[in-house]
Structures are given as C-alpha cells and as structure tokens.
Short mmCIF file of C-alpha atoms in Angstrom, two decimals:
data_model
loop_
_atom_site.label_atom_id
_atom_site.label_comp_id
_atom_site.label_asym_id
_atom_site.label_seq_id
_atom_site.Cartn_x
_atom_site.Cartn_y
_atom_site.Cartn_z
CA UNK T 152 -21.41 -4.78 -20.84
CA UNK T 153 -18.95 -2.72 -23.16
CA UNK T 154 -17.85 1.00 -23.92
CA UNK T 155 -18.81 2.39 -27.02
CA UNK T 156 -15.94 2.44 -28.93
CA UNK T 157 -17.40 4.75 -31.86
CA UNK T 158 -18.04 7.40 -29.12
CA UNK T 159 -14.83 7.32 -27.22
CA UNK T 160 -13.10 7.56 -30.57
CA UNK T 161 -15.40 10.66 -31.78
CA UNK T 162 -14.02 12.67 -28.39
CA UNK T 163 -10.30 10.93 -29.27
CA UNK T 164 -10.67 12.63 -33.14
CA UNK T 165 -11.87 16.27 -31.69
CA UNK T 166 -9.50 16.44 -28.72
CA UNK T 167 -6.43 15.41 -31.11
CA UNK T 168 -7.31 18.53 -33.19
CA UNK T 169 -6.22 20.92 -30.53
CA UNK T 170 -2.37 20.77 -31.32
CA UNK T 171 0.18 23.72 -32.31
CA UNK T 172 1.22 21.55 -34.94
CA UNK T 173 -1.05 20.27 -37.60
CA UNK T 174 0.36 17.61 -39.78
CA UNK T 175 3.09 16.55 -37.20
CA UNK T 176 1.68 15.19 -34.69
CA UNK T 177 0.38 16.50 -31.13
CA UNK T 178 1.87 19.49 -29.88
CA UNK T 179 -0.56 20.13 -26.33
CA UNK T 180 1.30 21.63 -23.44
CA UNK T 181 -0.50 21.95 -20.20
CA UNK T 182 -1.72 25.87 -19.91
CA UNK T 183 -1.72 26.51 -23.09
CA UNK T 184 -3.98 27.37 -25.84
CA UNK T 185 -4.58 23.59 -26.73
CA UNK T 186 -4.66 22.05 -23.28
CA UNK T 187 -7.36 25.08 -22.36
CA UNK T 188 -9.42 24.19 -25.38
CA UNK T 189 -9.60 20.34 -24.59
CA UNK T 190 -10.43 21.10 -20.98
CA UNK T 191 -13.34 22.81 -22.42
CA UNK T 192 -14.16 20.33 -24.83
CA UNK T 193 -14.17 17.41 -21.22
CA UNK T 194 -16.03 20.06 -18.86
CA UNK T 195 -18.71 19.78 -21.94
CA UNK T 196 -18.86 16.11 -21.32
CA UNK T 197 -18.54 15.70 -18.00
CA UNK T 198 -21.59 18.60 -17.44
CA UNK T 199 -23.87 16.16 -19.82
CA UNK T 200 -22.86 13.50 -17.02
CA UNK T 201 -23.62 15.50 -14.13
CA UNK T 202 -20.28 15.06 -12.78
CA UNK T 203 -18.61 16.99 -9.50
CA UNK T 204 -16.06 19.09 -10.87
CA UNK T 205 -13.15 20.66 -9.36
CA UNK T 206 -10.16 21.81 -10.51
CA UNK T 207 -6.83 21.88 -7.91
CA UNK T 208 -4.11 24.69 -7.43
CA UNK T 209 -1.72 22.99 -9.86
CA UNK T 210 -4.28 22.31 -12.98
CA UNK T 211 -5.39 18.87 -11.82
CA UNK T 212 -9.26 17.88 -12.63
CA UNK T 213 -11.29 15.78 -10.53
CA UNK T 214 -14.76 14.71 -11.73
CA UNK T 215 -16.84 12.35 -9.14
CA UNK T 216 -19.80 10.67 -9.96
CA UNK T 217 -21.78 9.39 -7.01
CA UNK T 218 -21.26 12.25 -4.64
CA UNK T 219 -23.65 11.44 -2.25
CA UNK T 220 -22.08 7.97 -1.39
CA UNK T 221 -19.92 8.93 1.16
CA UNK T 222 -17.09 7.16 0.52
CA UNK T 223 -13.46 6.49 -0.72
CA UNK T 224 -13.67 6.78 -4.48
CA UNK T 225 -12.35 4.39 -7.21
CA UNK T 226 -10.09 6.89 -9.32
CA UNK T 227 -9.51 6.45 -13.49
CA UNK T 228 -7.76 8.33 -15.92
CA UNK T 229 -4.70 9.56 -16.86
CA UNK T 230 -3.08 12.84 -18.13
CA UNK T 231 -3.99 15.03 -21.78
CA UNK T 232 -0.65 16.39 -22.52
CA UNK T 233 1.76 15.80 -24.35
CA UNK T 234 5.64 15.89 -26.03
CA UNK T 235 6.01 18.34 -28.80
CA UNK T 236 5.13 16.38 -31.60
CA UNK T 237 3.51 13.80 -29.68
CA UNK T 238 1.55 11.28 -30.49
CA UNK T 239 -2.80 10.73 -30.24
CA UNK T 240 -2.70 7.99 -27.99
CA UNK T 241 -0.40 8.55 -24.85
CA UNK T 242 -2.34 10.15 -21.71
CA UNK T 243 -5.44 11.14 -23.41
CA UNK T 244 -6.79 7.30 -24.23
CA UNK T 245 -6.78 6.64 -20.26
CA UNK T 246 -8.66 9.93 -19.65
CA UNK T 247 -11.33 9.11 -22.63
CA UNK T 248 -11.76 5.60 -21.54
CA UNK T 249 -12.67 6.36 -17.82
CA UNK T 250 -15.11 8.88 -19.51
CA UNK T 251 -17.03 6.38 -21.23
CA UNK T 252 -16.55 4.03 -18.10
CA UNK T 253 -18.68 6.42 -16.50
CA UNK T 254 -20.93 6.95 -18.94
CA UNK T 255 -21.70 2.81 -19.83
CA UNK T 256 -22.18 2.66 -16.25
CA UNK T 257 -24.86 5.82 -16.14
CA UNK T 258 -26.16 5.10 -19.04
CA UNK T 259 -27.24 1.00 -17.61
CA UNK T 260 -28.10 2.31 -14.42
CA UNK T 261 -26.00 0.60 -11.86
CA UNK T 262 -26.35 1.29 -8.56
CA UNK T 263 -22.31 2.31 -6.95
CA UNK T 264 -21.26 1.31 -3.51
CA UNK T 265 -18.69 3.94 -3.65
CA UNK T 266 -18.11 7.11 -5.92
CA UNK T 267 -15.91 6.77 -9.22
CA UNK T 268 -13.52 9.51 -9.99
CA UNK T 269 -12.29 10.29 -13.65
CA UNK T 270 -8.85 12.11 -13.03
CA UNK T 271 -6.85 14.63 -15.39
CA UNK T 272 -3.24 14.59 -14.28
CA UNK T 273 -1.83 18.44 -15.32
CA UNK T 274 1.98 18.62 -16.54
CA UNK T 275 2.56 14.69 -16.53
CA UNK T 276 5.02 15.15 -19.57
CA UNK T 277 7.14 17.52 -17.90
CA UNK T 278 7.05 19.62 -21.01
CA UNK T 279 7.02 23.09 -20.10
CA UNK T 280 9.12 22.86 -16.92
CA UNK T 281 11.44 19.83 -17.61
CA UNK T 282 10.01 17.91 -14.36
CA UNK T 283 7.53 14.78 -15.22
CA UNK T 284 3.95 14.17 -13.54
CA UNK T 285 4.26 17.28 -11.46
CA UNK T 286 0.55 17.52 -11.37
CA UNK T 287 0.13 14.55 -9.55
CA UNK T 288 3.36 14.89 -7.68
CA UNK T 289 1.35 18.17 -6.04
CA UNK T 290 -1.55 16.60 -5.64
CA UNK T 291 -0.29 13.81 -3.08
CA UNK T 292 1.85 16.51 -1.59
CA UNK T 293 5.69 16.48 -2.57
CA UNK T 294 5.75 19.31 -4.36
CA UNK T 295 4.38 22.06 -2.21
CA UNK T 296 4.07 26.23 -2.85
CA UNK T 297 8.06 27.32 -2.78
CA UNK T 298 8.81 24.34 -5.03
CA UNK T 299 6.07 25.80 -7.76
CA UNK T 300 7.68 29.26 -6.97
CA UNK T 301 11.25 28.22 -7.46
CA UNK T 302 10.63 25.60 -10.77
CA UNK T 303 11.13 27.43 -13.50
CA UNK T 304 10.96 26.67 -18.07
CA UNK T 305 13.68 28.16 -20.44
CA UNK T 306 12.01 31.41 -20.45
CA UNK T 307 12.26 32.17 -16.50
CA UNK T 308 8.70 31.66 -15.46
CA UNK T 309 7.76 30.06 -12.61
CA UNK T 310 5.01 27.45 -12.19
CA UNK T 311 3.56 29.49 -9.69
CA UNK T 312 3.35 32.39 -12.37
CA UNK T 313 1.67 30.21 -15.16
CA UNK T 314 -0.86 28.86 -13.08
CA UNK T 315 -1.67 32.53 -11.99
CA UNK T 316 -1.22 33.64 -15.28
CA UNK T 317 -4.24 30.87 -16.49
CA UNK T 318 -6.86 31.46 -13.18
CA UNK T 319 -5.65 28.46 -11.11
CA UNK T 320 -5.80 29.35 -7.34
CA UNK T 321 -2.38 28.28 -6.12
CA UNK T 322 -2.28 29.45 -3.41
CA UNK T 323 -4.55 26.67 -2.15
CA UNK T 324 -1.68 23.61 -2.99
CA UNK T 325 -1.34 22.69 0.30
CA UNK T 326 -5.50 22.30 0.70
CA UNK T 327 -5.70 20.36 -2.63
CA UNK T 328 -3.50 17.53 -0.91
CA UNK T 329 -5.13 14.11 -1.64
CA UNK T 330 -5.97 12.37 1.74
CA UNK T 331 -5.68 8.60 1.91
CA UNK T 332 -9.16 8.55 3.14
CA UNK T 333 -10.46 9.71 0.07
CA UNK T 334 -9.51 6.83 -2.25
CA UNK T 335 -10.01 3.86 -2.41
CA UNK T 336 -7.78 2.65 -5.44
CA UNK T 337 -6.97 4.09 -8.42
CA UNK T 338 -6.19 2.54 -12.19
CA UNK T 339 -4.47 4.12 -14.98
CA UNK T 340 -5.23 2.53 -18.43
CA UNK T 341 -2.55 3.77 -20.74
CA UNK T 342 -0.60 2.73 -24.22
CA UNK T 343 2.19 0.40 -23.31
CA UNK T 344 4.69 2.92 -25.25
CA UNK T 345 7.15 -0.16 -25.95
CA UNK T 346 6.95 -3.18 -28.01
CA UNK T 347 6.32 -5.98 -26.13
CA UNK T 348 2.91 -6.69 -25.35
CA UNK T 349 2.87 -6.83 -29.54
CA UNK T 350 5.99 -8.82 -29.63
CA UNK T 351 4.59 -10.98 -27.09
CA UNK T 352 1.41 -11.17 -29.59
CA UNK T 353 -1.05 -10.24 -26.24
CA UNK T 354 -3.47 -7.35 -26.23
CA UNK T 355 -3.55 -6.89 -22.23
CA UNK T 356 -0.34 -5.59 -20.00
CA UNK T 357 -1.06 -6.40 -16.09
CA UNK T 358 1.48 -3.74 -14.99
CA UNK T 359 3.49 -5.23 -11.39
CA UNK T 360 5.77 -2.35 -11.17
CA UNK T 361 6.71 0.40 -12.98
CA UNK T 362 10.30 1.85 -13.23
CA UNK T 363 12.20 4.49 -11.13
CA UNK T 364 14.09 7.16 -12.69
CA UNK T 365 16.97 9.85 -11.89
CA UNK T 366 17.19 12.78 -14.82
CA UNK T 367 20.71 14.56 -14.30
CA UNK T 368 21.96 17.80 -16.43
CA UNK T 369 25.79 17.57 -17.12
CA UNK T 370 27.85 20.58 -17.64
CA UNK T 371 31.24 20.52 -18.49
CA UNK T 372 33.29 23.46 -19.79
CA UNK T 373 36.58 23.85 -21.33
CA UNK T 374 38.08 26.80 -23.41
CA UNK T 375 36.85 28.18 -26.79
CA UNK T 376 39.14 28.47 -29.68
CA UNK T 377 40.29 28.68 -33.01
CA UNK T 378 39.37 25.33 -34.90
CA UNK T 379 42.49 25.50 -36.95
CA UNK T 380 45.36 27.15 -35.29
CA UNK T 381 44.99 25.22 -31.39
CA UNK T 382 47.32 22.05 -31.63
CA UNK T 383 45.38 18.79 -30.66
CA UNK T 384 47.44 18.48 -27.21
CA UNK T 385 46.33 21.71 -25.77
CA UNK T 386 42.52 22.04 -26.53
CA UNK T 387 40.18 21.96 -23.81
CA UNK T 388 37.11 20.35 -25.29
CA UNK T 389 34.09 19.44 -23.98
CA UNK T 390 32.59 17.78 -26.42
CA UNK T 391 34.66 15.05 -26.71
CA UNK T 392 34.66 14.77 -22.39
CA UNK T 393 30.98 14.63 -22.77
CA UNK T 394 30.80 12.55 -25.70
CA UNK T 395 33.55 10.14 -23.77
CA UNK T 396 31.06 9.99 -20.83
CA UNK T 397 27.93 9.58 -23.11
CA UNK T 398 29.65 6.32 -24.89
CA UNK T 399 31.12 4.84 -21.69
CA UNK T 400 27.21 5.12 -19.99
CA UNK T 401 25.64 3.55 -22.73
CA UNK T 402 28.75 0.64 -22.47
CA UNK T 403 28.02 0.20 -19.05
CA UNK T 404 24.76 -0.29 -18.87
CA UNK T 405 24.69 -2.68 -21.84
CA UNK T 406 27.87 -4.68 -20.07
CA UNK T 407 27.16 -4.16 -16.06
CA UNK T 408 24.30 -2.79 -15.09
CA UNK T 409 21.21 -4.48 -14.34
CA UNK T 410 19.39 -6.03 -17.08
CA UNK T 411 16.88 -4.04 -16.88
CA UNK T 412 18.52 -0.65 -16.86
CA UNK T 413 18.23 1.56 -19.22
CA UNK T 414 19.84 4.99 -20.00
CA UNK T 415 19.46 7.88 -22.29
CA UNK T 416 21.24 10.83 -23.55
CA UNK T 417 18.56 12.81 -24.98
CA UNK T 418 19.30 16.62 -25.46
CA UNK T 419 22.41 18.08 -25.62
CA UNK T 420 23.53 21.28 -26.34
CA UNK T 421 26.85 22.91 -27.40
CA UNK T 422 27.91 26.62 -26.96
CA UNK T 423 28.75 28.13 -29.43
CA UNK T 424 27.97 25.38 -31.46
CA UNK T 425 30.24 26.71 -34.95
CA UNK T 426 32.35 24.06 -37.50
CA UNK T 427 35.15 26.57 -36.76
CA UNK T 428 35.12 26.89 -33.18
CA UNK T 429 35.77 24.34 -30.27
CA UNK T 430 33.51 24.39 -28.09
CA UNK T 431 33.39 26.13 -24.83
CA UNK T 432 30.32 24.43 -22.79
CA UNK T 433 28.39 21.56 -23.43
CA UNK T 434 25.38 20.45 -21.48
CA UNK T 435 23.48 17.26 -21.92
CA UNK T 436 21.04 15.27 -19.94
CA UNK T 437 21.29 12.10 -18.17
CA UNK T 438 17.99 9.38 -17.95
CA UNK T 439 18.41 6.06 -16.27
CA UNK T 440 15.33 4.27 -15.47
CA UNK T 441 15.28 0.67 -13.66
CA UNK T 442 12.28 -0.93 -11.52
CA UNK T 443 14.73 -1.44 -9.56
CA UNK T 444 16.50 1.04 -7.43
CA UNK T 445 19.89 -0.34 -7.06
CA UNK T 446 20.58 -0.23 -11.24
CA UNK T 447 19.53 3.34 -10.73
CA UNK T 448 22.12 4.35 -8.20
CA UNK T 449 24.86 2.04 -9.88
CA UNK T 450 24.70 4.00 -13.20
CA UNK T 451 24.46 7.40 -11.25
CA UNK T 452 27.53 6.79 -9.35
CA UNK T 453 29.29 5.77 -12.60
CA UNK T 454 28.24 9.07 -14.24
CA UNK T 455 29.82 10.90 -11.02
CA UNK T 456 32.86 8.77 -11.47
CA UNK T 457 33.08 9.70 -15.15
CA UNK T 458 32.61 13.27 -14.52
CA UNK T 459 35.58 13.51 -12.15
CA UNK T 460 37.74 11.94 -14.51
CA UNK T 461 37.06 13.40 -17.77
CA UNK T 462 37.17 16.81 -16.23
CA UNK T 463 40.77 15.81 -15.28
CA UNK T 464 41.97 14.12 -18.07
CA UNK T 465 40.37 16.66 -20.59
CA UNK T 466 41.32 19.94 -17.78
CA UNK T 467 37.19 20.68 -17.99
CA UNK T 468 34.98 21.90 -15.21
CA UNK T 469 32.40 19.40 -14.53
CA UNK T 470 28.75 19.89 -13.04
CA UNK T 471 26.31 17.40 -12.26
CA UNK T 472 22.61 18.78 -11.24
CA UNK T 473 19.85 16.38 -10.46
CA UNK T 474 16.96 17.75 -11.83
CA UNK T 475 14.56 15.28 -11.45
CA UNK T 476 13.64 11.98 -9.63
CA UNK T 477 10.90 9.40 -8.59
CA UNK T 478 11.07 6.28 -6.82
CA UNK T 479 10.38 2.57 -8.84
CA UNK T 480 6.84 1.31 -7.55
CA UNK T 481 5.83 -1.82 -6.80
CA UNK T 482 2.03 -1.92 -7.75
CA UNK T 483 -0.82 -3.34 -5.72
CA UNK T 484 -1.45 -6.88 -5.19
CA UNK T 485 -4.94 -6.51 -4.47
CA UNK T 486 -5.79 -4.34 -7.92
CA UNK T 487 -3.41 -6.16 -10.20
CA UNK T 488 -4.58 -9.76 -8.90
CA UNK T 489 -8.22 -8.04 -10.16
CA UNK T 490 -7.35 -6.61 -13.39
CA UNK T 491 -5.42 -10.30 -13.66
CA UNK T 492 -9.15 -12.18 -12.47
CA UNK T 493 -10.80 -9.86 -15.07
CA UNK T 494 -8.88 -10.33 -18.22
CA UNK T 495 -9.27 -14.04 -17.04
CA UNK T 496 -13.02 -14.07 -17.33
CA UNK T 497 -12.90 -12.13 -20.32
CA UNK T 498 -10.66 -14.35 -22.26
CA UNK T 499 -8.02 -11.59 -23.00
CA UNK T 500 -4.96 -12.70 -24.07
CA UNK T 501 -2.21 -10.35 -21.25
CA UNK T 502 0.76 -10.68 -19.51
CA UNK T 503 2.57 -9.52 -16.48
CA UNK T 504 5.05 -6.76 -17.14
CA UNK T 505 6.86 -3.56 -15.88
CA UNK T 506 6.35 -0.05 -17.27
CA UNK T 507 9.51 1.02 -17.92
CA UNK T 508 8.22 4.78 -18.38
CA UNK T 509 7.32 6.86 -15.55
CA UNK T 510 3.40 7.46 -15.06
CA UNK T 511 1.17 9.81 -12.44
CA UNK T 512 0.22 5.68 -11.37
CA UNK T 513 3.81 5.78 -9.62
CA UNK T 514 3.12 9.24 -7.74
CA UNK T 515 -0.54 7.58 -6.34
CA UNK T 516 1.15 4.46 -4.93
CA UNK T 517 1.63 6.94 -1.64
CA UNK T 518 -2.45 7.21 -1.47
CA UNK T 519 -3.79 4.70 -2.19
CA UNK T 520 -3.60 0.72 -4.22
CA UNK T 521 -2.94 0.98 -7.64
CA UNK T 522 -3.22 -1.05 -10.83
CA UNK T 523 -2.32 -0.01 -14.33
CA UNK T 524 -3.61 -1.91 -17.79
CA UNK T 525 -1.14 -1.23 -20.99
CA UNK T 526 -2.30 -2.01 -24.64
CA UNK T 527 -0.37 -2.40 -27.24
CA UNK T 528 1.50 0.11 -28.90
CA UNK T 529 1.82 -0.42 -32.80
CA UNK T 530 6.42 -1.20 -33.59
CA UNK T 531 6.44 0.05 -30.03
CA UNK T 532 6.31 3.69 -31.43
CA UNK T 533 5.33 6.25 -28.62
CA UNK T 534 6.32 10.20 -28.05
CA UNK T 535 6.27 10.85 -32.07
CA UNK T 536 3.77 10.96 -34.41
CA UNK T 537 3.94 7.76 -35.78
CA UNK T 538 2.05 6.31 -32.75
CA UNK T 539 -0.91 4.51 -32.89
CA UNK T 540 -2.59 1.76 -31.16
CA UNK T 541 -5.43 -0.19 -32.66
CA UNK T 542 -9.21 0.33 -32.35
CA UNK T 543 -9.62 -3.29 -31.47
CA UNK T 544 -7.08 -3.01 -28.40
CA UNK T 545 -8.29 0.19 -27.23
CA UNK T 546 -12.00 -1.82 -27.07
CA UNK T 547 -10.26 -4.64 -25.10
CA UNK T 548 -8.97 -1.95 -22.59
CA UNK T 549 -11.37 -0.11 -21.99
CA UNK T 550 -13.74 -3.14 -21.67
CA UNK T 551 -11.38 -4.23 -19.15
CA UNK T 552 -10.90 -1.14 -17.22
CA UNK T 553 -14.87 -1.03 -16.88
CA UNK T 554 -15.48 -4.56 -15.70
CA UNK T 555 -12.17 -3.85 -13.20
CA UNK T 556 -14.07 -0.57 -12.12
CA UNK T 557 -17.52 -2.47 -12.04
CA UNK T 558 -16.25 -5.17 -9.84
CA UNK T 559 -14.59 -1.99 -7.08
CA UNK T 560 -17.28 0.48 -7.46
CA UNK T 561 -20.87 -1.44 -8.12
CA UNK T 562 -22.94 -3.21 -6.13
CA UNK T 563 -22.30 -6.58 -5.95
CA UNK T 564 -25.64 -7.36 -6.80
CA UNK T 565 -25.73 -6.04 -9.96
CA UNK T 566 -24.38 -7.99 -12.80
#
C-alpha cells in the first residue's frame, strides 16, 4: 500500500500558487488572502472525503475521518504557512501527505479502530505576530483570550482583531482546548530543513527530540550625532555595543556552550539608520535553540551579562524583552520506536536525530505521544526559495507516515 504521489503533488503545485510573491518564492501568511484561498482549495478536498470539519477560535482546522468510532484519534499534519519568501515544501508537505493518507486508506477500504485526524496548525511561522506555532500553542491551552488580545504585529493589531476581522469565533478559545482524551497520538511528517539526513546519505529522520528555544529583542540606546564633528571618545553608540554583544554570542556559543547550541542574530534595526549620523537606538533579536535546556539558559544569562556591561562601558541604556519561548521536547518512545519498526520493514534507509527547529509537534507533547518523520531537505536549504526536497523522498515519507498511521489507526486484521 502507497500514496499517490502524482496526486499529492497536483494539490502541492495548486496550493504553492497562492503566494503574494510570484517568482520568489512563497509568501502565505495565515489570514490572509493566500492562506484563505488554500483553505478553500483543502475544504474542497476534504468535502470529496467526507471529512468532519471544524475550524477553532484561533484558525486551527480539524478534519476527522471515522466519526462514529468513538474514540481517541490518531492526529497528522502540519501547518500551510509560511516565511515571506518561503519555500514549497515546509508545513504544507505534512498537511498534503496526511491528506492522501486518508484518502489511500478510503479509497482501499480499511476498516479504523479509532478515528484519524488531518490537522492544519494556523500561525506556526510566527509571521504576522512575531510568536511561532501560536495556533497550536492555543489549541492545547497556553495561550488563552487576553494573550490573543494583548499580542500584537508592527501595525498594532491584535490577534484577537484579525481573527475577528476574518470570521473566526474567538471568543470560544478556551472551548477549543484539546483534551487529552481526545487523542491518541499525533505525527508530524515535515522537511528536515537542515542538511543532515542528506549528508548522512539517508532518506528517513526518526525525530527523538526536538529543540527548545528563547527569542529575546535587545534595545540599547545611546545619543545621536554628527558623524563628523563628535570625537571618537565621547560618542554614545549603539551599534557598536550591539554589534560587541552580537560577536561575543556567536564566540561563545562556538567556544562554551553546549555543542549543540545554536544562536542567531537575525533582524536588526538601526534608528535613524543615515552614513552621516550615529546612531541613536538599535534593536536586534536574540535566537538560541538547544534540545537541551541548560545550553539555552547558559547563553541567555551571557546575553544579560553582556547587556549590563556594554551599556556601561559604551554609557547606553540596555533592554532585554523576552518575546518568545518553548520548552525542548523529548518525543515519544512508544511512536518513535514505531515509525523506527516501520522504516525497518520497509527497508528505508533513516536515522535518529533532533529537530533543531521548533514545530507545532513540540506544543502536542502536553496532549498526547508524539512522533515526527523528517526527509531530506536538498543543501539543507529551508525558509527561502531555493528549497526543495525530492519527489522520491517525499514518496518514502509519506509511505511511511501511512503504514505508521495504518499500524495506530486500522484494524489489526487488515493487512
């Protein structure tokens, strides 16, 4: 038994059409014009299927199959937004393979023993409101109605006023909760969006644990003046505090942090940003990721540190605001030892490995077991347009995530 691969890559090709920006890449926030069009385009398919449909306060889909069994569903998919100028594959080739999952398994006629759930995780990429998998982070209940009041984009909108703004019933965040009784496991196939599964030369990734992560935002402010005429010994800059910070984080985590630590200085922005001028305020943003907690709190007390004492050596102001956070995960035993047993029996090359990106997986480790499968992502290349992961590997996971969801959700009877 196999997906179709033509098929899943015919709704792949008409979904990656609904971008802002054609020719570079994906460009689909959630609630917008795009994401609205590709929810239409899924409700299409999932009608044909005769899924349950409902859509959650936040923007969250859930589509069941097998209604009348009552119990605990299995739970697949993943998330259909994206980065601005994102690439095809991220989010949207979990969602598209637990679509044809269900279909392969409607269209052969199985007989379930429990329901099977495609999920559509709203807002995963933290896009419009700088926070990452909030849909799922609402939908097992730490982010309740004040929070989606009070988180705000650039512009000053709340999340509560988008979702308003786009017919979602918000109100009803706290009755969307997911209850543990009503899942049974859930498994994310996703792009590994690094390179070593291809380095590694295997097309499977049996994801053990996937990484925790702190996002700060860093201001630091000095005094604006003339470029020319301000002797080197009296100019309050913070650019070069920020950029001395900046350089000693990436040092540190290279040198003495754990090994598998990583941190990023993404965005940064400079006011007033002229050749002329020095600068007045600079803000940038902090990401350190680690599977393991303690390399996460090591490099955020060395960015406090820093902070303190290039705001006194340089005579800045210094701010730190954490603006975002999620715990490391340690995955289930019981579904990675079956996606393990399963890539056995199918002869798929894999390997154990971490997810050193954050996924709406993490956020259902409070329900409920969970398993993740990676495949390969071509150099590694992920969040641009230049990603891309072969037809071949999305076959093997997909295959994979069916005989994993076969093996949870069928009768045993059945082969």
């Amino acid at each position: 038994m196999e997906i179709n691969i033509e098929r899943m890559l015919n709704d792949l090709t008409t979904i990656v059409n609904y971008t802002k920006t054609p020719g570079n890449g994906c460009t689909r926030f959630s609630y917008s014009n795009e994401d609205i069009q590709t929810r239409e385009y899924l409700f299409s398919q999932m009608e044909k299927l005769g899924l349950s449909v409902k859509v959650d306060a936040i923007g969250n889909i859930r589509a069941k199959y097998g209604t009348m069994i009552e119990k605990p569903s299995v739970m697949i998919g993943s998330h259909i937004d994206t980065v601005e100028n994102g690439g095809k594959y991220d989010g949207l080739t979990g969602v598209l393979a637990g679509l044809e999952v269900i279909r392969i398994i409607q269209e052969e006629k199985l007989t379930l023993s429990r329901p099977i759930e495609l999920v559509i995780f709203a807002e995963e990429e933290g896009s419009n409101f700088g926070i990452t998998m909030l849909g799922s982070k609402v939908l097992t209940g730490e982010y309740g109605l004040e929070d989606l009041k009070s988180i705000q984009n650039e512009h000053g909108d709340s999340v509560y006023e988008i979702a308003k703004n786009v017919g979602l019933e918000v109100e009803n965040v706290e009755k969307d909760v997911l209850r543990k009784d009503e899942i049974d496991a859930m498994i994310e196939l996703h792009i590994e969006q690094g390179a070593v599964l291809e380095t590694n030369n295997k097309r499977i990734g049996v994801v053990q644990a996937i990484a925790g992560m702190k996002t700060f935002k860093v201001t630091l402010e000095g005094d604006s003046n003339h470029a020319g005429t301000t002797p080197m010994d009296l100019r309050k800059d913070p650019l070069v505090g920020a950029s001395t910070i900046i350089s000693h984080l990436q040092k540190t985590a290279k040198t003495a942090a754990l090994s598998t630590t990583v941190v990023t200085v993404g965005k940064i922005t400079c006011t007033p940003n002229m050749t002329n001028v020095i600068p007045q305020k600079v803000e940038f943003f902090v990401d350190v990721r680690d599977v393991e907690m303690k390399g996460i709190e090591f490099i955020s007390n060395e960015l406090d540190k820093q902070v303190d004492e290039i705001s006194m050596d340089h005579a800045l102001t210094g701010k730190i605001e954490l603006i975002g956070a999620s715990d490391s995960m340690k995955l289930s035993p019981r579904i990675v030892g079956l996606i393990e047993k399963k890539a056995e029996e199918r002869n798929d090359s894999y390997m154990r490995m971490n997810s050193g990106a954050v996924h709406d997986a993490a956020m259902m480790t409070k329900k409920t077991d969970v398993g993740m499968i990676f495949i390969p992502s071509v150099a590694g290349k992920s969040h641009c347009p230049e990603e891309y992961t072969r037809k071949e590997d999305i076959k093997a996971g997909g295959d994979l995530l069916l005989h994993v969801v076969k093996a949870l959700a069928v009768n045993n009877n059945e082969k």
